[in-house]
Coordinates of C-alpha atoms and ligand atoms in Angstrom, one line a residue:
X173 CA 0.0 0.0 0.0
X174 CA 1.2 3.5 -0.7
X175 CA 1.6 5.7 2.4
X176 CA -0.5 8.9 2.2
X177 CA 1.5 10.9 4.7
X178 CA 0.7 11.8 8.3
X179 CA -2.9 12.8 9.1
X180 CA -2.6 13.4 12.8
X181 CA -0.2 13.2 15.7
X182 CA -1.0 11.8 19.1
X183 CA 0.9 11.0 22.3
X184 CA -0.4 7.4 22.2
X185 CA -1.9 5.2 19.5
X186 CA -3.7 2.1 20.8
X187 CA -4.1 -0.8 18.4
X188 CA -7.4 -2.6 18.9
X189 CA -10.6 -1.5 20.5
X190 CA -11.3 -4.6 22.5
X191 CA -12.0 -4.1 26.2
X192 CA -8.3 -4.0 27.1
X193 CA -7.5 -1.4 24.4
X194 CA -10.4 0.7 25.6
X195 CA -9.4 0.5 29.3
X196 CA -5.8 1.4 28.5
X197 CA -6.8 4.3 26.3
X198 CA -9.1 5.8 28.9
X199 CA -6.5 5.7 31.6
X200 CA -3.9 7.2 29.4
X201 CA -6.2 10.0 28.4
X202 CA -7.0 10.6 32.1
X203 CA -3.3 10.7 32.6
X204 CA -3.1 13.7 30.3
X205 CA -2.1 12.0 27.0
X206 CA -3.7 12.6 23.6
X207 CA -4.9 9.1 22.5
X208 CA -6.3 7.5 19.5
X209 CA -7.8 3.9 19.4
X210 CA -7.6 2.2 16.0
X211 CA -9.9 -0.8 15.6
X212 CA -9.8 -3.0 12.5
X213 CA -13.5 -4.0 12.8
X214 CA -16.6 -1.9 12.2
X215 CA -17.6 -2.3 15.9
X216 CA -15.7 -2.2 19.1
X217 CA -15.3 -4.9 21.8
X218 CA -13.2 -7.5 20.0
X219 CA -13.9 -10.9 21.6
X220 CA -16.2 -9.0 24.1
X221 CA -18.7 -7.7 21.5
X222 CA -22.4 -8.5 20.9
X223 CA -23.4 -9.7 17.5
X224 CA -26.7 -10.2 15.6
X225 CA -26.4 -13.7 14.2
X226 CA -30.0 -13.9 12.9
X227 CA -32.5 -11.1 12.3
X228 CA -33.6 -9.9 15.7
X229 CA -31.4 -12.4 17.7
X230 CA -28.3 -10.9 19.4
X231 CA -25.7 -12.7 21.5
X232 CA -22.3 -12.1 23.1
X233 CA -19.9 -13.1 20.3
X234 CA -17.3 -14.9 22.3
X235 CA -17.2 -13.9 26.0
X236 CA -20.7 -14.3 27.5
X237 CA -20.1 -14.2 31.3
X238 CA -18.6 -11.3 33.2
X239 CA -16.9 -12.7 36.3
X240 CA -13.3 -11.4 36.4
X241 CA -13.4 -7.6 36.0
X242 CA -12.5 -6.2 39.4
X243 CA -15.2 -4.1 41.1
X244 CA -12.5 -1.5 41.9
X245 CA -11.7 -1.1 38.2
X246 CA -15.3 -0.8 37.3
X247 CA -15.6 2.0 39.9
X248 CA -12.3 3.7 38.7
X249 CA -13.7 3.7 35.1
X250 CA -17.1 5.0 36.4
X251 CA -18.9 2.4 34.2
X252 CA -22.2 2.9 35.9
X253 CA -22.2 6.6 35.0
X254 CA -21.4 5.6 31.4
X255 CA -24.4 3.3 31.1
X256 CA -23.2 -0.1 32.2
X257 CA -26.1 -2.2 33.5
X258 CA -26.0 -5.8 34.6
X259 CA -28.9 -7.8 33.4
X260 CA -28.1 -10.5 36.0
X261 CA -25.7 -10.8 38.9
X262 CA -24.9 -13.7 41.2
X263 CA -25.8 -16.2 38.5
X264 CA -25.8 -19.8 39.8
X265 CA -23.8 -22.6 38.1
X266 CA -25.5 -25.9 37.5
X267 CA -24.0 -29.1 36.2
X268 CA -26.4 -30.9 33.8
X269 CA -26.6 -34.6 34.3
X270 CA -27.7 -37.0 31.6
X271 CA -30.2 -38.9 33.7
X272 CA -32.2 -35.8 34.0
X273 CA -31.1 -34.6 37.4
X274 CA -29.3 -31.2 37.5
X275 CA -26.6 -30.8 40.1
X276 CA -26.5 -27.4 41.7
X277 CA -22.9 -26.3 42.2
X278 CA -21.7 -23.6 44.6
X279 CA -21.3 -22.7 48.2
X280 CA -24.3 -24.0 50.1
X281 CA -25.7 -25.8 47.0
X282 CA -23.8 -29.1 47.3
X283 CA -25.6 -31.8 49.3
X284 CA -25.0 -35.3 50.5
X285 CA -21.6 -36.8 51.3
X286 CA -19.8 -34.0 49.4
X287 CA -21.3 -31.1 51.4
X288 CA -18.6 -31.2 54.1
X289 CA -15.9 -32.0 51.5
X290 CA -17.0 -29.0 49.5
X291 CA -16.6 -26.7 52.5
X292 CA -13.2 -28.2 53.3
X293 CA -12.1 -27.7 49.7
X294 CA -13.6 -24.4 48.8
X295 CA -12.6 -22.2 51.8
X296 CA -8.8 -22.8 51.5
X297 CA -8.9 -22.6 47.7
X298 CA -10.5 -19.2 48.0
X299 CA -8.1 -18.2 50.6
X300 CA -5.1 -19.2 48.4
X301 CA -6.7 -17.4 45.4
X302 CA -7.2 -14.2 47.5
X303 CA -3.5 -14.2 48.4
X304 CA -2.6 -14.4 44.7
X305 CA -5.3 -11.9 43.5
X306 CA -3.2 -8.7 44.0
X307 CA -0.7 -10.0 41.5
X308 CA -3.3 -9.7 38.7
X309 CA -3.6 -5.9 39.0
X310 CA 0.2 -5.2 39.1
X311 CA 2.9 -5.0 36.5
X312 CA 4.9 -8.3 36.9
X313 CA 8.3 -7.6 38.5
X314 CA 11.5 -8.2 36.5
X315 CA 13.9 -10.8 37.8
X316 CA 17.5 -9.9 38.5
X317 CA 17.2 -6.2 39.1
X318 CA 17.8 -4.3 42.3
X319 CA 15.1 -1.7 41.6
X320 CA 12.6 -1.3 44.4
X321 CA 9.7 -1.4 41.9
X322 CA 10.8 -5.0 41.0
X323 CA 11.7 -6.1 44.5
X324 CA 8.6 -4.8 46.4
X325 CA 6.0 -6.9 44.5
X326 CA 8.1 -10.0 45.0
X327 CA 8.4 -9.3 48.7
X328 CA 4.7 -8.5 48.9
X329 CA 3.8 -11.8 47.3
X330 CA 6.1 -13.6 49.6
X331 CA 4.6 -11.9 52.6
X332 CA 1.0 -12.7 51.5
X333 CA 2.0 -16.3 51.1
X334 CA 3.8 -16.3 54.5
X335 CA 0.7 -14.8 56.1
X336 CA -1.4 -17.8 55.0
X337 CA 0.1 -19.7 57.9
X338 CA 2.2 -22.9 57.8
X339 CA -0.7 -25.2 56.9
X340 CA -2.1 -23.2 53.9
X341 CA 1.4 -22.2 52.7
X342 CA 2.4 -25.8 52.6
X343 CA -0.8 -26.7 50.8
X344 CA -0.2 -24.0 48.2
X345 CA 3.3 -25.3 47.5
X346 CA 2.0 -28.9 47.3
X347 CA -0.9 -28.3 44.9
X348 CA 0.3 -25.4 42.7
X349 CA 2.1 -27.6 40.2
X350 CA -0.5 -30.4 40.4
X351 CA -3.2 -31.3 37.9
X352 CA -6.8 -30.6 38.9
X353 CA -7.8 -34.3 38.3
X354 CA -5.7 -35.5 41.2
X355 CA -6.7 -32.6 43.4
X356 CA -10.4 -33.2 42.9
X357 CA -10.0 -37.0 43.3
X358 CA -8.4 -36.3 46.6
X359 CA -11.3 -34.3 47.8
X360 CA -14.6 -35.6 46.4
X361 CA -16.7 -38.7 45.8
X362 CA -19.3 -37.3 43.4
X363 CA -18.3 -37.9 39.8
X364 CA -20.6 -35.0 38.5
X365 CA -19.3 -32.5 41.0
X366 CA -15.7 -33.3 40.1
X367 CA -16.5 -32.8 36.5
X368 CA -18.2 -29.5 37.1
X369 CA -15.3 -28.2 39.3
X370 CA -12.7 -29.5 36.9
X371 CA -14.1 -27.6 34.0
X372 CA -13.2 -24.2 35.6
X373 CA -9.6 -25.2 35.5
X374 CA -9.5 -26.0 31.8
X375 CA -12.1 -23.8 30.1
X376 CA -10.4 -21.6 27.5
X377 CA -7.1 -23.4 27.9
X378 CA -5.2 -26.0 25.9
X379 CA -5.4 -28.5 28.8
X380 CA -7.3 -31.5 30.0
X381 CA -7.8 -32.1 33.7
X382 CA -4.8 -34.4 33.9
X383 CA -2.5 -31.8 32.4
X384 CA 0.2 -30.4 34.8
X385 CA -0.5 -26.8 35.9
X386 CA -4.3 -27.0 35.9
X387 CA -4.5 -26.3 39.6
X388 CA -2.6 -23.1 38.8
X389 CA -5.1 -22.1 36.0
X390 CA -7.9 -22.8 38.5
X391 CA -6.3 -20.7 41.2
X392 CA -5.8 -18.0 38.6
X393 CA -9.5 -18.0 37.7
X394 CA -10.5 -18.0 41.4
X395 CA -8.1 -15.1 42.1
X396 CA -9.8 -13.1 39.4
X397 CA -13.2 -14.0 40.7
X398 CA -12.2 -12.9 44.2
X399 CA -12.0 -9.3 43.0
X400 CA -15.4 -8.8 41.5
X401 CA -17.3 -8.2 44.8
X402 CA -21.0 -8.8 45.3
X403 CA -21.9 -9.1 41.5
X404 CA -20.3 -12.5 41.2
X405 CA -21.0 -14.2 37.9
X406 CA -22.9 -11.7 35.8
X407 CA -24.4 -10.9 32.4
X408 CA -24.2 -7.3 31.0
X409 CA -27.4 -5.9 29.6
X410 CA -27.2 -6.0 25.8
X411 CA -24.6 -8.8 26.0
X412 CA -20.9 -8.3 26.5
X413 CA -21.0 -5.5 24.0
X414 CA -23.0 -3.6 26.6
X415 CA -19.9 -3.5 28.8
X416 CA -17.8 -2.3 25.8
X417 CA -20.3 0.4 24.9
X418 CA -19.9 1.8 28.4
X419 CA -16.1 1.4 28.1
X420 CA -16.2 3.3 24.8
X421 CA -18.3 6.1 26.4
X422 CA -15.8 6.3 29.3
X423 CA -13.0 6.6 26.7
X424 CA -14.9 9.3 24.8
X425 CA -15.5 11.3 28.0
X426 CA -11.8 11.2 28.7
X427 CA -11.1 12.6 25.3
X428 CA -10.0 9.5 23.5
X429 CA -10.5 9.6 19.7
X430 CA -11.9 6.2 18.6
X431 CA -11.7 5.1 15.0
X432 CA -13.3 1.9 13.8
X433 CA -12.7 0.2 10.4
X434 CA -9.1 1.4 10.8
X435 CA -6.9 -1.7 10.5
X436 CA -3.3 -1.1 11.3
X437 CA -1.0 -2.6 8.7
X438 CA 2.4 -1.7 10.2
X439 CA 4.0 -0.2 13.3
X440 CA 6.3 2.5 12.1
X441 CA 9.9 2.8 13.5
X442 CA 12.1 5.8 13.4
X443 CA 15.6 5.7 14.8
X444 CA 15.0 2.5 16.8
X445 CA 11.8 3.8 18.4
X446 CA 8.1 3.3 17.5
X447 CA 6.9 6.4 15.8
X448 CA 3.4 5.7 14.9
X449 CA 1.3 3.3 12.7
X450 CA 0.4 2.9 9.1
X451 CA -3.2 2.0 8.3
X452 CA -4.1 -0.5 5.6
X453 CA -5.5 2.3 3.5
X454 CA -2.1 4.1 3.5
X455 CA -2.9 6.7 6.2
X456 CA 0.0 7.3 8.6
X457 CA -0.7 8.3 12.2
X458 CA 2.2 9.6 14.2
X459 CA 2.4 8.7 17.9
X460 CA 5.2 8.9 20.5
X461 CA 4.0 5.7 22.0
X462 CA 2.2 2.7 20.4
X463 CA 0.3 0.3 22.6
X464 CA -1.0 -2.9 21.0
X465 CA -3.8 -5.0 22.3
X466 CA -3.5 -7.3 19.3
X467 CA -2.0 -10.7 20.2
X468 CA 1.8 -10.9 20.6
X469 CA 2.4 -12.8 17.4
X470 CA 0.3 -10.3 15.4
X471 CA 2.0 -7.4 17.1
X472 CA 5.6 -8.5 16.7
X473 CA 5.6 -10.8 13.7
X474 CA 3.1 -9.1 11.4
X475 CA 2.8 -5.4 12.4
X476 CA 6.4 -4.8 13.6
X477 CA 8.3 -7.3 11.6
X478 CA 11.2 -9.5 12.7
X479 CA 13.7 -7.0 11.2
X480 CA 13.3 -4.8 14.3
X481 CA 13.8 -7.7 16.8
X482 CA 16.7 -9.8 17.7
X483 CA 16.6 -13.3 16.5
X484 CA 16.2 -14.9 20.0
X485 CA 13.2 -12.7 20.8
X486 CA 11.6 -13.2 17.5
X487 CA 12.0 -17.0 17.9
X488 CA 10.4 -16.9 21.4
X489 CA 7.4 -15.0 19.9
X490 CA 7.1 -17.4 17.0
X491 CA 7.0 -20.2 19.5
X492 CA 4.3 -18.5 21.7
X493 CA 1.6 -21.2 21.8
X494 CA -1.7 -19.8 20.7
X495 CA -3.9 -22.4 19.0
X496 CA -7.4 -22.0 20.4
X497 CA -9.7 -24.9 21.4
X498 CA -12.9 -23.2 22.2
X499 CA -15.8 -22.7 19.7
X500 CA -19.0 -20.8 20.2
X501 CA -22.5 -22.0 19.3
X502 CA -25.4 -19.6 19.0
X503 CA -29.0 -20.8 18.7
X504 CA -32.1 -18.7 17.9
X505 CA -35.0 -20.5 19.5
X506 CA -38.7 -20.1 19.2
X507 CA -39.1 -20.8 22.9
X508 CA -36.9 -21.2 26.0
X509 CA -35.1 -24.5 26.1
X510 CA -36.4 -27.1 28.6
X511 CA -33.5 -28.8 30.3
X512 CA -34.7 -32.0 32.0
X513 CA -34.6 -31.6 35.8
X514 CA -33.4 -28.0 35.8
X515 CA -35.4 -25.8 38.2
X516 CA -36.6 -22.6 36.6
X517 CA -34.6 -20.4 39.0
X518 CA -31.4 -22.0 37.8
X519 CA -32.1 -21.6 34.1
X520 CA -31.1 -18.0 34.5
X521 CA -27.5 -19.1 35.2
X522 CA -24.5 -20.9 33.9
X523 CA -25.1 -24.5 32.8
X524 CA -22.3 -27.0 32.3
X525 CA -22.0 -30.2 30.3
X526 CA -18.9 -31.8 31.9
X527 CA -20.4 -34.8 33.6
X528 CA -17.1 -36.2 34.8
X529 CA -13.4 -35.6 34.8
X530 CA -13.0 -38.6 32.6
X531 CA -15.5 -37.1 30.1
X532 CA -13.5 -33.9 29.9
X533 CA -10.2 -35.7 29.6
X534 CA -11.5 -37.9 26.8
X535 CA -12.8 -34.8 24.9
X536 CA -9.3 -33.3 25.3
X537 CA -7.6 -36.4 24.1
X538 CA -9.2 -36.1 20.6
X539 CA -8.1 -32.5 20.4
X540 CA -4.5 -33.4 20.9
X541 CA -4.6 -35.1 17.6
X542 CA -6.5 -32.5 15.7
X543 CA -9.9 -34.2 16.1
X544 CA -13.0 -33.5 18.0
X545 CA -14.7 -35.7 20.4
X546 CA -18.3 -36.9 19.8
X547 CA -19.0 -35.7 23.4
X548 CA -17.8 -32.1 23.7
X549 CA -17.7 -30.1 26.9
X550 CA -20.0 -27.1 27.1
X551 CA -20.7 -24.0 29.1
X552 CA -24.2 -22.7 28.3
X553 CA -26.3 -19.7 29.0
X554 CA -29.7 -18.6 27.8
X555 CA -29.1 -14.9 28.1
X556 CA -32.5 -13.8 26.8
X557 CA -34.1 -15.2 30.0
X558 CA -32.3 -12.4 31.9
X559 CA -32.4 -9.8 29.0
X560 CA -35.5 -10.1 26.8
X561 CA -34.2 -7.4 24.4
X562 CA -31.7 -9.9 22.9
X563 CA -34.5 -11.8 21.0
X564 CA -37.9 -11.0 19.5
X565 CA -40.8 -11.2 21.9
X566 CA -41.3 -14.7 23.4
X567 CA -38.2 -16.0 21.6
X568 CA -34.8 -16.9 23.0
X569 CA -31.1 -17.1 22.3
X570 CA -28.8 -19.8 23.6
X571 CA -25.0 -19.1 23.8
X572 CA -22.6 -22.0 24.4
X573 CA -18.8 -22.3 24.5
X574 CA -18.1 -25.7 23.0
X575 CA -14.7 -27.2 23.9
X576 CA -12.5 -29.0 22.6
X577 CA -12.6 -27.7 19.0
X578 CA -9.0 -27.7 17.8
X579 CA -7.9 -24.8 15.6
X580 CA -6.0 -27.1 13.3
X581 CA -8.8 -29.6 12.7
X582 CA -8.1 -32.6 10.6
X583 CA -10.2 -32.2 7.4
X584 CA -10.4 -28.4 8.0
X585 CA -13.2 -26.3 9.5
X586 CA -14.8 -25.5 6.1
X587 CA -15.6 -29.2 5.7
X588 CA -16.4 -29.9 9.4
X589 CA -18.2 -26.8 10.7
X590 CA -21.7 -28.0 10.0
X591 CA -21.0 -31.5 11.3
X592 CA -19.5 -30.1 14.5
X593 CA -22.4 -27.7 15.0
X594 CA -24.8 -30.7 14.6
X595 CA -22.8 -32.7 17.1
X596 CA -23.0 -29.8 19.6
X597 CA -26.7 -29.5 19.1
X598 CA -27.1 -33.3 19.6
X599 CA -25.1 -33.1 22.8
X600 CA -27.4 -30.3 24.1
X601 CA -30.5 -32.3 23.0
X602 CA -29.4 -35.1 25.3
X603 CA -30.1 -32.7 28.2
X604 CA -33.0 -30.7 26.6
X605 CA -34.8 -33.3 24.4
X606 CA -37.1 -31.0 22.5
X607 CA -34.5 -28.5 21.6
X608 CA -33.9 -29.4 18.0
X609 CA -37.5 -28.7 17.0
X610 CA -37.3 -25.2 18.5
X611 CA -34.3 -24.0 16.5
X612 CA -34.9 -21.1 14.1
X613 CA -31.3 -20.3 13.2
X614 CA -27.8 -21.3 14.4
X615 CA -24.2 -20.2 14.1
X616 CA -21.0 -21.9 15.0
X617 CA -17.8 -19.9 15.3
X618 CA -14.8 -22.2 15.2
X619 CA -11.4 -21.0 16.5
X620 CA -10.6 -20.3 12.8
X621 CA -13.6 -18.1 12.5
X622 CA -12.7 -16.3 15.7
X623 CA -9.2 -15.8 14.3
X624 CA -10.6 -14.3 11.1
X625 CA -13.4 -12.1 12.7
X626 CA -11.5 -10.8 15.7
X627 CA -8.0 -10.9 14.4
X628 CA -6.7 -13.2 17.2
X629 CA -4.0 -15.6 16.1
X630 CA -5.3 -19.1 16.6
X631 CA -8.6 -17.8 17.9
X632 CA -7.3 -18.4 21.4
X633 CA -9.4 -17.3 24.4
X634 CA -6.2 -15.9 26.1
X635 CA -4.4 -14.8 22.9
X636 CA -2.0 -17.6 23.9
X637 CA -1.8 -20.5 26.4
X638 CA -1.8 -19.7 30.0
X639 CA 0.8 -22.2 31.1
X640 CA 3.8 -22.1 33.5
X641 CA 6.2 -21.1 30.7
X642 CA 3.8 -18.3 29.5
X643 CA 2.7 -17.0 32.8
X644 CA 3.2 -13.8 34.9
X645 CA 6.8 -12.7 34.7
X646 CA 7.4 -14.5 31.4
X647 CA 4.1 -13.7 29.7
X648 CA 4.0 -13.5 26.8
X649 CA 7.7 -14.0 26.5
X650 CA 10.8 -12.9 28.5
X651 CA 11.7 -9.4 27.3
X652 CA 8.1 -8.3 26.9
X653 CA 6.6 -9.3 30.3
X654 CA 6.2 -5.8 31.8
X655 CA 4.0 -4.6 28.9
X656 CA 7.1 -2.8 27.4
X657 CA 8.8 -4.4 24.5
X658 CA 12.4 -4.5 23.2
X659 CA 11.5 -1.6 20.9
X660 CA 11.4 1.7 22.7
X661 CA 7.9 3.3 22.5
X662 CA 6.1 0.0 21.8
X663 CA 4.0 -1.6 24.5
X664 CA 1.5 -4.4 24.7
X665 CA -1.9 -4.2 26.5
X666 CA -4.0 -7.2 25.5
X667 CA -4.9 -10.7 26.8
X668 CA -1.5 -12.0 25.6
X669 CA 0.1 -10.2 28.5
X670 CA -0.2 -10.8 32.2
X671 CA -2.8 -11.7 33.6
X672 CA -4.1 -13.3 30.4
X673 CA -7.5 -13.5 28.8
X674 CA -11.0 -13.1 30.1
X675 CA -12.9 -9.8 30.4
X676 CA -10.7 -8.5 33.2
X677 CA -9.3 -5.2 32.0
X678 CA -6.2 -5.7 34.1
X679 CA -3.8 -5.9 31.1
X680 CA -5.1 -2.6 29.8
X681 CA -4.9 -0.9 33.1
X682 CA -1.5 -2.3 34.0
X683 CA -0.1 -1.3 30.6
X684 CA -1.5 2.3 31.0
X685 CA 0.3 2.6 34.3
X686 CA 3.5 1.3 32.8
X687 CA 3.4 3.8 30.0
X688 CA 2.5 6.7 32.3
X689 CA 5.2 5.6 34.8
X690 CA 7.9 5.4 32.1
X691 CA 7.2 8.8 30.8
X692 CA 7.1 10.4 34.2
Ligands
FAD985 C1 -15.2 -18.6 22.6 C2 -14.7 -17.7 23.7 C3 -15.5 -17.6 24.8 C4 -15.1 -16.7 25.9 N1 -15.8 -16.6 27.0 C5 -15.4 -15.8 28.0 C6 -16.3 -15.5 29.1 O1 -17.4 -16.0 29.1 N2 -15.9 -14.7 30.0 C7 -14.6 -14.1 30.0 O2 -14.3 -13.3 30.9 N3 -13.8 -14.3 28.9 C8 -14.2 -15.1 27.9 N4 -13.4 -15.3 26.8 C9 -12.1 -14.6 26.7 C10 -12.2 -13.1 26.4 O3 -13.2 -12.9 25.4 C11 -10.9 -12.5 25.8 O4 -9.8 -13.0 26.6 C12 -10.9 -11.0 25.9 O5 -12.1 -10.5 25.3 C13 -9.7 -10.4 25.2 O6 -9.8 -9.0 25.3 P1 -8.6 -8.1 24.6 O7 -9.2 -6.7 24.7 O8 -7.3 -8.3 25.3 O9 -8.4 -8.6 23.1 P2 -9.5 -8.7 21.9 O10 -10.9 -8.8 22.5 O11 -9.0 -9.7 21.1 O12 -9.4 -7.3 21.2 C14 -8.3 -7.0 20.4 C15 -8.8 -6.0 19.3 O13 -7.7 -5.7 18.5 C16 -8.2 -5.6 17.1 N5 -7.1 -5.7 16.2 C17 -6.3 -6.8 16.0 N6 -5.4 -6.5 15.1 C18 -5.6 -5.3 14.7 C19 -5.0 -4.4 13.7 N7 -4.0 -4.9 12.9 N8 -5.5 -3.2 13.6 C20 -6.5 -2.7 14.3 N9 -7.1 -3.5 15.2 C21 -6.7 -4.8 15.4 C22 -9.2 -6.7 17.0 O14 -10.1 -6.6 16.0 C23 -9.9 -6.7 18.4 O15 -11.0 -5.9 18.4 C24 -13.8 -16.1 25.7 C25 -13.1 -16.2 24.6 C26 -13.5 -17.0 23.6 C27 -12.6 -17.1 22.3

C-alpha cells in the first residue's frame, strides 16, 4: 500500500478497540495523554462484543459471562455513569446430568456426602486465590534487578503467602504444580461434582484435567473472581457489547479519539523507536507511544516485523503457543429450552456439560490429535431469559462455549463446521430433548472463524496458552513481560500479557500505568 503521509499526531496510538484497548486508552487519556484507538473491525469490543447472528437475535460473540473484572476497576472507570447495567448478577452454576437430574454447584448448594468435603475444599482454595489476587492488577516484576519497583511486588507476594500460615502455605506449595484431576479426586466422591469443578480449570485453555499446571489455572481464575465483589458471575445488559459500549463512552468522555474500520498494517519505526502506525489504506498516524492490544504474534511478527527484533526474541514470539480450542455455538430458539430436571430459578444461570473428569479428559484427548470428540464439553447460558431485548418477543437465544474444538482440525473447518455444530446440538439435546424442534437459526464460530473475525492468532481465548512457561513474569515471552517491549515506545496491553485473557481489563490498566510511569 502507498503511504499517504501523516494525518494526525497523538501521544499514544492504541491498536485494537477490544475491552483492554479501551481500558488502556481511557486511563492514558485521564493521565493527560492525547490518545487514538484504532480498531480494525466496524464495531468495538473484540472478543467481548455483541453480534446479531440472525435477524432480531443478538448474543455475546465470544465472552458471555462477566466474572473477572475487578469491582475497583469498574468504579475507577465509572462504568455505571457511562451506562453499564448488569442484566443479571450472582448467576448460579448448574451441572447438567444425563439422567435428567441437575446438580447445583456452589457454596451452600452441594448436598449429601460432598457437602462437608466442598466446604473443606472451597474455603482454603478461595483463601489461596485471594492471596494471589493482588498479582493480577500489578505489573509483573523483573527478575535480577535491584530496583525497588521490582523487588517490592516479590516481597509483597512472599509476605502474603507467608501470612497464609504454615498449613495453607504448605498446601499451596503442594498443589500449585498439580493437575486438577488429582486434586479433585483427593477431595470428592461425586463424579458429577468433580467434572463441574474441573471444567473451571480448563475452560479456554489447551489442557485437560490431567495436564500439569491445571491447579494453577484454577487458582488464577478463582483469584480473578475474588476481586469482583458482590456481583459474582454476571451478564451485562445487551450482551458483553453492553460493557464495551460503556467502556467506549468512558474513553470518549476522557477525550480518546476512537476510529473503527481502521486496520493497522504496520507499526512504524524511526531511529530504533516506535513512531506511529500505518493503516491499511495508507494513512499514517504519528504517535510517540504505540500500545498494541493485538495478540503478541500479530504485534511482533506481522505489524512490527522481525527485522526490528533480535533473533532470539523473534523465535520466542514465534513459539508462543496460541492455538485456540474453544468454539462458540449460538442458537435462535422459538421458545426457552427445557433442560430436564433443571429448576426454573437455575435456568437464569450458567449450565455445564462436563459430567465427569474422565469425560473432559477424553474430549481433550481427541483435540491433541486435531480431532474433536463426539462428546464435547460445554458452558451454556440462555441470556434472553435475563435480558428479553436480545431476542424478538417470546423467543430466545442460547449461547454455548463448545470445547474442545481444535484450531488445526483434521479435514479443515470449512468441511467440518456444520458437522461439529450438529454434534454440539445433539449433545445439548441429550439434556434438553425437545431442543432441535425449536431452533430457528444457528451459528457456529470455530477458532478459525474467531481468528478471522476478531484478528486473534489461533482464535485463542487468552491470545496464547496460560501455562507455567507463558505465565506472569514470562508472559507472553521474556523481554516483553512488563508490557514494554524490546522496541522503545512500543507496549502491549492485550490478553496475551499478564494476567491473560478473560474480560478483566487488568492488562489494559497495568499497561497504561507502565506507559505513564515510564514517561514520568
Ligand atoms: C469462545 C470464547 C469464549 C469466551 N468466553 C469468555 C467468558 O465468558 N468470560 C470471559 O471473561 N472471557 C471469555 N473469553 C475470553 C475473552 O473474550 C478474551 O480474553 C478477551 O475479550 C480479550 O480481550 P482483549 O481486549 O485483550 O483482546 P481482543 O478482544 O481480542 O481485542 C483486540 C482487538 O484488536 C483488534 N485488532 C487486532 N489486530 C488489529 C490491527 N492490525 N489493527 C486494528 N485493530 C486490530 C481486534 O479486531 C480486536 O478488536 C472467551 C473467549 C473465547 C474465544
